[in-house]
Amino acid sequence: MDTVIAVKNLNVWYNHSVHAVKNVSIDIPRHTVVALIGPSGCGKSTFLRSLNRLLDTMENTNIEGEVIFNGKNIYHGDVDVTALRKQIGMVFQNPTPFPKSIYDNIAYGPLVNNEVGGYWGLSGIIKKFKKRKSASEVEASKDKLDGIVRESLKEAALWGEVKDRLFKSAYGLSGGQQQRLCIARAIAVKPEVILLDEPTSDLDPMATKKIEELVLKLKDSYTVIIVTHNIQQASRISDYVAFFHLGELVEYDTKKNIFTNPRHQLTAAYVKGEFG
Ligand SMILES: Nc1ncnc2c1ncn2[C@@H]1O[C@H](COP(=O)(O)OP(=O)(O)O)[C@@H](O)[C@H]1O
Ligand SMILES: [Mg+2]
C-alpha cells in the first residue's frame, strides 16, 4: 500500500485535562477518500487538525506521537509549517472565503507562495512587484496566474458558475459555491492531501450532492480525508472509514467492512444509527 500519511500513537490533550485523541494509529492510502465518523465530541476535528499542525495555533494543546507525511514526521522541529499547510490543505465546516473577489481568493495562495514570479497586488490588477519587471514579464505572470485560477475553479467544479463574475465578491456566492471556492483555493497551491471538516453540514441536499461528486473526482489527483457525521455520506463517497468514539479509534477498515461486517459491536450500532 502506498501510504501518504502514517499516524503513530497520536495523543492530543486540551488544557492538560481533556484527552481528545487517544493513542490513534492509522495509515492513509494515497488517492483514496478516508471518512472519519463518530458522535459529536469524539475527537474527529482534533484529529484532522493535527494532520496539518493547525493545533499549533491554539494554546494549552499538547500533542504526542508522530504524523509521518511522505516519510517525514511533520512534528519534527525543522518542518516548515507554512509549506506543510500548502501540501495538506484544509476546508472547514463554515465556508471561509476571504472578503475579496472570487479571483483573488484563488490567486492569493500562489501569489504569497511566489509561484507566478513576483508579488501581485490583489484584485487582479498589478499593484506592485518585489522586483522590477518588463511588460512582457508582467504579462507572462498574469497569464500564469489567470491559468491557475481557471484550472483550480474547473477542478473544483465551479468555473462554469463563476467565470463571468470572477472579480465580484466571493461573499455573493451561495454556501455550496463558497465551499467549492474554498476547495479551489486549497487546490490552487497544489496540495497532496485535502482535509475536509464536515464541509456539507450547513448545505442543502443539492449543494451537498455537488460537493460529494467533487470529492469522488478529487481522489484521482489528491488524497481526501473528510470528517462527516452523516453515515450515508461516508457510505457514498469513501473508500475507507475510521470510526472514532470518545477519542479512540475503534475501527478502521474498508467502507465495505465497516458497513457490512464491522468487527466491533460499537461500530455496528453506530452505522445502524442506534446512537449519534
Ligand atoms: N479548543 C478546545 N479546548 C478545550 N477542549 C476542546 C477544544 N476543542 C475541542 N475540545 C474537546 O475535545 C473533544 C474532542 O472535540 P472535537 O475534536 O471537536 O470532536 P468532534 O469533531 O468529533 O466533534 C471534546 O471533548 C471537546 O469538547
Ligand atoms: Mg468536529
PDB file of N, CA and C in Angstrom, residues 182-243:
ATOM      1  N   CYS A 182     -13.580  27.373  -1.606  1.00  0.00           N
ATOM      2  CA  CYS A 182     -12.548  27.049  -0.608  1.00  0.00           C
ATOM      3  C   CYS A 182     -11.756  25.815  -1.036  1.00  0.00           C
ATOM      4  N   ILE A 183     -12.431  24.864  -1.675  1.00  0.00           N
ATOM      5  CA  ILE A 183     -11.714  23.692  -2.192  1.00  0.00           C
ATOM      6  C   ILE A 183     -10.800  24.125  -3.339  1.00  0.00           C
ATOM      7  N   ALA A 184     -11.298  25.007  -4.209  1.00  0.00           N
ATOM      8  CA  ALA A 184     -10.466  25.522  -5.313  1.00  0.00           C
ATOM      9  C   ALA A 184      -9.250  26.260  -4.761  1.00  0.00           C
ATOM     10  N   ARG A 185      -9.458  26.995  -3.689  1.00  0.00           N
ATOM     11  CA  ARG A 185      -8.355  27.743  -3.072  1.00  0.00           C
ATOM     12  C   ARG A 185      -7.287  26.785  -2.542  1.00  0.00           C
ATOM     13  N   ALA A 186      -7.742  25.679  -1.969  1.00  0.00           N
ATOM     14  CA  ALA A 186      -6.778  24.671  -1.490  1.00  0.00           C
ATOM     15  C   ALA A 186      -6.036  24.039  -2.671  1.00  0.00           C
ATOM     16  N   ILE A 187      -6.778  23.759  -3.738  1.00  0.00           N
ATOM     17  CA  ILE A 187      -6.189  23.125  -4.917  1.00  0.00           C
ATOM     18  C   ILE A 187      -5.145  24.021  -5.588  1.00  0.00           C
ATOM     19  N   ALA A 188      -5.370  25.329  -5.522  1.00  0.00           N
ATOM     20  CA  ALA A 188      -4.522  26.274  -6.262  1.00  0.00           C
ATOM     21  C   ALA A 188      -3.052  26.202  -5.876  1.00  0.00           C
ATOM     22  N   VAL A 189      -2.763  25.747  -4.665  1.00  0.00           N
ATOM     23  CA  VAL A 189      -1.360  25.652  -4.248  1.00  0.00           C
ATOM     24  C   VAL A 189      -0.834  24.219  -4.370  1.00  0.00           C
ATOM     25  N   LYS A 190      -1.539  23.396  -5.148  1.00  0.00           N
ATOM     26  CA  LYS A 190      -1.095  22.039  -5.476  1.00  0.00           C
ATOM     27  C   LYS A 190      -0.788  21.181  -4.251  1.00  0.00           C
ATOM     28  N   PRO A 191      -1.811  20.910  -3.476  1.00  0.00           N
ATOM     29  CA  PRO A 191      -1.590  20.078  -2.286  1.00  0.00           C
ATOM     30  C   PRO A 191      -1.491  18.606  -2.663  1.00  0.00           C
ATOM     31  N   GLU A 192      -1.129  17.785  -1.699  1.00  0.00           N
ATOM     32  CA  GLU A 192      -1.222  16.336  -1.903  1.00  0.00           C
ATOM     33  C   GLU A 192      -2.431  15.778  -1.181  1.00  0.00           C
ATOM     34  N   VAL A 193      -2.740  16.423  -0.062  1.00  0.00           N
ATOM     35  CA  VAL A 193      -3.839  15.934   0.774  1.00  0.00           C
ATOM     36  C   VAL A 193      -4.801  17.092   1.026  1.00  0.00           C
ATOM     37  N   ILE A 194      -6.100  16.810   0.973  1.00  0.00           N
ATOM     38  CA  ILE A 194      -7.106  17.816   1.299  1.00  0.00           C
ATOM     39  C   ILE A 194      -7.919  17.308   2.487  1.00  0.00           C
ATOM     40  N   LEU A 195      -7.949  18.119   3.542  1.00  0.00           N
ATOM     41  CA  LEU A 195      -8.711  17.776   4.736  1.00  0.00           C
ATOM     42  C   LEU A 195     -10.028  18.537   4.699  1.00  0.00           C
ATOM     43  N   LEU A 196     -11.117  17.841   4.896  1.00  0.00           N
ATOM     44  CA  LEU A 196     -12.440  18.477   4.862  1.00  0.00           C
ATOM     45  C   LEU A 196     -13.143  18.172   6.184  1.00  0.00           C
ATOM     46  N   ASP A 197     -13.505  19.220   6.917  1.00  0.00           N
ATOM     47  CA  ASP A 197     -14.160  19.000   8.213  1.00  0.00           C
ATOM     48  C   ASP A 197     -15.654  19.312   8.089  1.00  0.00           C
ATOM     49  N   GLU A 198     -16.453  18.294   7.932  1.00  0.00           N
ATOM     50  CA  GLU A 198     -17.905  18.420   7.770  1.00  0.00           C
ATOM     51  C   GLU A 198     -18.267  19.510   6.761  1.00  0.00           C
ATOM     52  N   PRO A 199     -17.749  19.406   5.532  1.00  0.00           N
ATOM     53  CA  PRO A 199     -17.918  20.511   4.575  1.00  0.00           C
ATOM     54  C   PRO A 199     -19.349  20.714   4.110  1.00  0.00           C
ATOM     55  N   THR A 200     -20.215  19.758   4.339  1.00  0.00           N
ATOM     56  CA  THR A 200     -21.590  19.908   3.819  1.00  0.00           C
ATOM     57  C   THR A 200     -22.630  20.039   4.921  1.00  0.00           C
ATOM     58  N   SER A 201     -22.195  20.162   6.160  1.00  0.00           N
ATOM     59  CA  SER A 201     -23.215  20.102   7.222  1.00  0.00           C
ATOM     60  C   SER A 201     -24.131  21.322   7.230  1.00  0.00           C
ATOM     61  N   ASP A 202     -23.686  22.429   6.585  1.00  0.00           N
ATOM     62  CA  ASP A 202     -24.567  23.597   6.519  1.00  0.00           C
ATOM     63  C   ASP A 202     -25.230  23.743   5.147  1.00  0.00           C
ATOM     64  N   LEU A 203     -25.122  22.711   4.306  1.00  0.00           N
ATOM     65  CA  LEU A 203     -25.600  22.857   2.922  1.00  0.00           C
ATOM     66  C   LEU A 203     -26.883  22.074   2.674  1.00  0.00           C
ATOM     67  N   ASP A 204     -27.637  22.529   1.676  1.00  0.00           N
ATOM     68  CA  ASP A 204     -28.857  21.807   1.313  1.00  0.00           C
ATOM     69  C   ASP A 204     -28.478  20.566   0.498  1.00  0.00           C
ATOM     70  N   PRO A 205     -29.437  19.674   0.263  1.00  0.00           N
ATOM     71  CA  PRO A 205     -29.111  18.400  -0.404  1.00  0.00           C
ATOM     72  C   PRO A 205     -28.481  18.555  -1.792  1.00  0.00           C
ATOM     73  N   MET A 206     -28.929  19.528  -2.572  1.00  0.00           N
ATOM     74  CA  MET A 206     -28.351  19.712  -3.909  1.00  0.00           C
ATOM     75  C   MET A 206     -26.893  20.147  -3.835  1.00  0.00           C
ATOM     76  N   ALA A 207     -26.638  21.115  -2.959  1.00  0.00           N
ATOM     77  CA  ALA A 207     -25.259  21.612  -2.799  1.00  0.00           C
ATOM     78  C   ALA A 207     -24.367  20.507  -2.223  1.00  0.00           C
ATOM     79  N   THR A 208     -24.949  19.704  -1.347  1.00  0.00           N
ATOM     80  CA  THR A 208     -24.212  18.582  -0.759  1.00  0.00           C
ATOM     81  C   THR A 208     -23.826  17.578  -1.835  1.00  0.00           C
ATOM     82  N   LYS A 209     -24.783  17.312  -2.730  1.00  0.00           N
ATOM     83  CA  LYS A 209     -24.527  16.335  -3.787  1.00  0.00           C
ATOM     84  C   LYS A 209     -23.361  16.789  -4.673  1.00  0.00           C
ATOM     85  N   LYS A 210     -23.323  18.099  -4.956  1.00  0.00           N
ATOM     86  CA  LYS A 210     -22.231  18.618  -5.801  1.00  0.00           C
ATOM     87  C   LYS A 210     -20.875  18.422  -5.130  1.00  0.00           C
ATOM     88  N   ILE A 211     -20.828  18.677  -3.837  1.00  0.00           N
ATOM     89  CA  ILE A 211     -19.551  18.506  -3.112  1.00  0.00           C
ATOM     90  C   ILE A 211     -19.171  17.018  -3.089  1.00  0.00           C
ATOM     91  N   GLU A 212     -20.150  16.172  -2.885  1.00  0.00           N
ATOM     92  CA  GLU A 212     -19.849  14.730  -2.843  1.00  0.00           C
ATOM     93  C   GLU A 212     -19.309  14.249  -4.200  1.00  0.00           C
ATOM     94  N   GLU A 213     -19.922  14.725  -5.281  1.00  0.00           N
ATOM     95  CA  GLU A 213     -19.437  14.343  -6.613  1.00  0.00           C
ATOM     96  C   GLU A 213     -18.016  14.853  -6.825  1.00  0.00           C
ATOM     97  N   LEU A 214     -17.781  16.056  -6.328  1.00  0.00           N
ATOM     98  CA  LEU A 214     -16.454  16.648  -6.450  1.00  0.00           C
ATOM     99  C   LEU A 214     -15.414  15.820  -5.681  1.00  0.00           C
ATOM    100  N   VAL A 215     -15.752  15.439  -4.461  1.00  0.00           N
ATOM    101  CA  VAL A 215     -14.816  14.658  -3.639  1.00  0.00           C
ATOM    102  C   VAL A 215     -14.427  13.364  -4.361  1.00  0.00           C
ATOM    103  N   LEU A 216     -15.415  12.724  -4.978  1.00  0.00           N
ATOM    104  CA  LEU A 216     -15.125  11.474  -5.693  1.00  0.00           C
ATOM    105  C   LEU A 216     -14.136  11.698  -6.832  1.00  0.00           C
ATOM    106  N   LYS A 217     -14.211  12.862  -7.470  1.00  0.00           N
ATOM    107  CA  LYS A 217     -13.275  13.177  -8.557  1.00  0.00           C
ATOM    108  C   LYS A 217     -11.895  13.552  -8.024  1.00  0.00           C
ATOM    109  N   LEU A 218     -11.906  14.250  -6.881  1.00  0.00           N
ATOM    110  CA  LEU A 218     -10.642  14.778  -6.346  1.00  0.00           C
ATOM    111  C   LEU A 218      -9.634  13.673  -6.049  1.00  0.00           C
ATOM    112  N   LYS A 219     -10.124  12.480  -5.725  1.00  0.00           N
ATOM    113  CA  LYS A 219      -9.157  11.455  -5.305  1.00  0.00           C
ATOM    114  C   LYS A 219      -8.264  10.975  -6.454  1.00  0.00           C
ATOM    115  N   ASP A 220      -8.645  11.298  -7.690  1.00  0.00           N
ATOM    116  CA  ASP A 220      -7.735  10.994  -8.807  1.00  0.00           C
ATOM    117  C   ASP A 220      -6.416  11.759  -8.662  1.00  0.00           C
ATOM    118  N   SER A 221      -6.498  12.956  -8.133  1.00  0.00           N
ATOM    119  CA  SER A 221      -5.307  13.813  -8.042  1.00  0.00           C
ATOM    120  C   SER A 221      -4.791  14.002  -6.619  1.00  0.00           C
ATOM    121  N   TYR A 222      -5.674  13.817  -5.637  1.00  0.00           N
ATOM    122  CA  TYR A 222      -5.307  14.109  -4.247  1.00  0.00           C
ATOM    123  C   TYR A 222      -5.771  12.970  -3.343  1.00  0.00           C
ATOM    124  N   THR A 223      -5.347  13.055  -2.096  1.00  0.00           N
ATOM    125  CA  THR A 223      -5.904  12.174  -1.076  1.00  0.00           C
ATOM    126  C   THR A 223      -6.844  13.028  -0.238  1.00  0.00           C
ATOM    127  N   VAL A 224      -8.039  12.522   0.020  1.00  0.00           N
ATOM    128  CA  VAL A 224      -9.037  13.321   0.731  1.00  0.00           C
ATOM    129  C   VAL A 224      -9.364  12.649   2.068  1.00  0.00           C
ATOM    130  N   ILE A 225      -9.282  13.428   3.134  1.00  0.00           N
ATOM    131  CA  ILE A 225      -9.712  12.933   4.444  1.00  0.00           C
ATOM    132  C   ILE A 225     -10.873  13.819   4.872  1.00  0.00           C
ATOM    133  N   ILE A 226     -12.023  13.226   5.060  1.00  0.00           N
ATOM    134  CA  ILE A 226     -13.239  14.001   5.305  1.00  0.00           C
ATOM    135  C   ILE A 226     -13.915  13.568   6.604  1.00  0.00           C
ATOM    136  N   VAL A 227     -14.155  14.542   7.458  1.00  0.00           N
ATOM    137  CA  VAL A 227     -14.947  14.289   8.661  1.00  0.00           C
ATOM    138  C   VAL A 227     -16.416  14.452   8.292  1.00  0.00           C
ATOM    139  N   THR A 228     -17.220  13.503   8.694  1.00  0.00           N
ATOM    140  CA  THR A 228     -18.656  13.659   8.478  1.00  0.00           C
ATOM    141  C   THR A 228     -19.405  12.969   9.605  1.00  0.00           C
ATOM    142  N   HIS A 229     -20.499  13.613  10.031  1.00  0.00           N
ATOM    143  CA  HIS A 229     -21.336  12.875  10.990  1.00  0.00           C
ATOM    144  C   HIS A 229     -22.516  12.237  10.250  1.00  0.00           C
ATOM    145  N   ASN A 230     -22.450  12.341   8.913  1.00  0.00           N
ATOM    146  CA  ASN A 230     -23.508  11.771   8.081  1.00  0.00           C
ATOM    147  C   ASN A 230     -23.050  10.392   7.575  1.00  0.00           C
ATOM    148  N   ILE A 231     -23.622   9.366   8.151  1.00  0.00           N
ATOM    149  CA  ILE A 231     -23.190   7.997   7.836  1.00  0.00           C
ATOM    150  C   ILE A 231     -23.441   7.667   6.367  1.00  0.00           C
ATOM    151  N   GLN A 232     -24.571   8.155   5.843  1.00  0.00           N
ATOM    152  CA  GLN A 232     -24.881   7.900   4.427  1.00  0.00           C
ATOM    153  C   GLN A 232     -23.834   8.550   3.533  1.00  0.00           C
ATOM    154  N   GLN A 233     -23.402   9.741   3.922  1.00  0.00           N
ATOM    155  CA  GLN A 233     -22.379  10.407   3.136  1.00  0.00           C
ATOM    156  C   GLN A 233     -21.094   9.575   3.110  1.00  0.00           C
ATOM    157  N   ALA A 234     -20.689   9.093   4.258  1.00  0.00           N
ATOM    158  CA  ALA A 234     -19.489   8.249   4.311  1.00  0.00           C
ATOM    159  C   ALA A 234     -19.657   7.041   3.393  1.00  0.00           C
ATOM    160  N   SER A 235     -20.857   6.459   3.382  1.00  0.00           N
ATOM    161  CA  SER A 235     -21.062   5.258   2.557  1.00  0.00           C
ATOM    162  C   SER A 235     -21.079   5.615   1.069  1.00  0.00           C
ATOM    163  N   ARG A 236     -21.459   6.861   0.737  1.00  0.00           N
ATOM    164  CA  ARG A 236     -21.489   7.250  -0.683  1.00  0.00           C
ATOM    165  C   ARG A 236     -20.101   7.573  -1.230  1.00  0.00           C
ATOM    166  N   ILE A 237     -19.256   8.185  -0.433  1.00  0.00           N
ATOM    167  CA  ILE A 237     -18.051   8.766  -1.043  1.00  0.00           C
ATOM    168  C   ILE A 237     -16.724   8.162  -0.600  1.00  0.00           C
ATOM    169  N   SER A 238     -16.710   7.367   0.476  1.00  0.00           N
ATOM    170  CA  SER A 238     -15.388   6.982   0.994  1.00  0.00           C
ATOM    171  C   SER A 238     -14.926   5.615   0.489  1.00  0.00           C
ATOM    172  N   ASP A 239     -13.628   5.401   0.582  1.00  0.00           N
ATOM    173  CA  ASP A 239     -13.036   4.088   0.339  1.00  0.00           C
ATOM    174  C   ASP A 239     -12.758   3.388   1.674  1.00  0.00           C
ATOM    175  N   TYR A 240     -12.311   4.185   2.642  1.00  0.00           N
ATOM    176  CA  TYR A 240     -12.001   3.667   3.977  1.00  0.00           C
ATOM    177  C   TYR A 240     -12.760   4.504   4.997  1.00  0.00           C
ATOM    178  N   VAL A 241     -13.099   3.883   6.102  1.00  0.00           N
ATOM    179  CA  VAL A 241     -13.823   4.582   7.154  1.00  0.00           C
ATOM    180  C   VAL A 241     -13.119   4.351   8.488  1.00  0.00           C
ATOM    181  N   ALA A 242     -12.932   5.447   9.226  1.00  0.00           N
ATOM    182  CA  ALA A 242     -12.376   5.351  10.582  1.00  0.00           C
ATOM    183  C   ALA A 242     -13.467   5.771  11.548  1.00  0.00           C
ATOM    184  N   PHE A 243     -13.828   4.889  12.465  1.00  0.00           N
ATOM    185  CA  PHE A 243     -14.870   5.184  13.439  1.00  0.00           C
ATOM    186  C   PHE A 243     -14.238   5.546  14.779  1.00  0.00           C
TER     187      PHE A 243
END
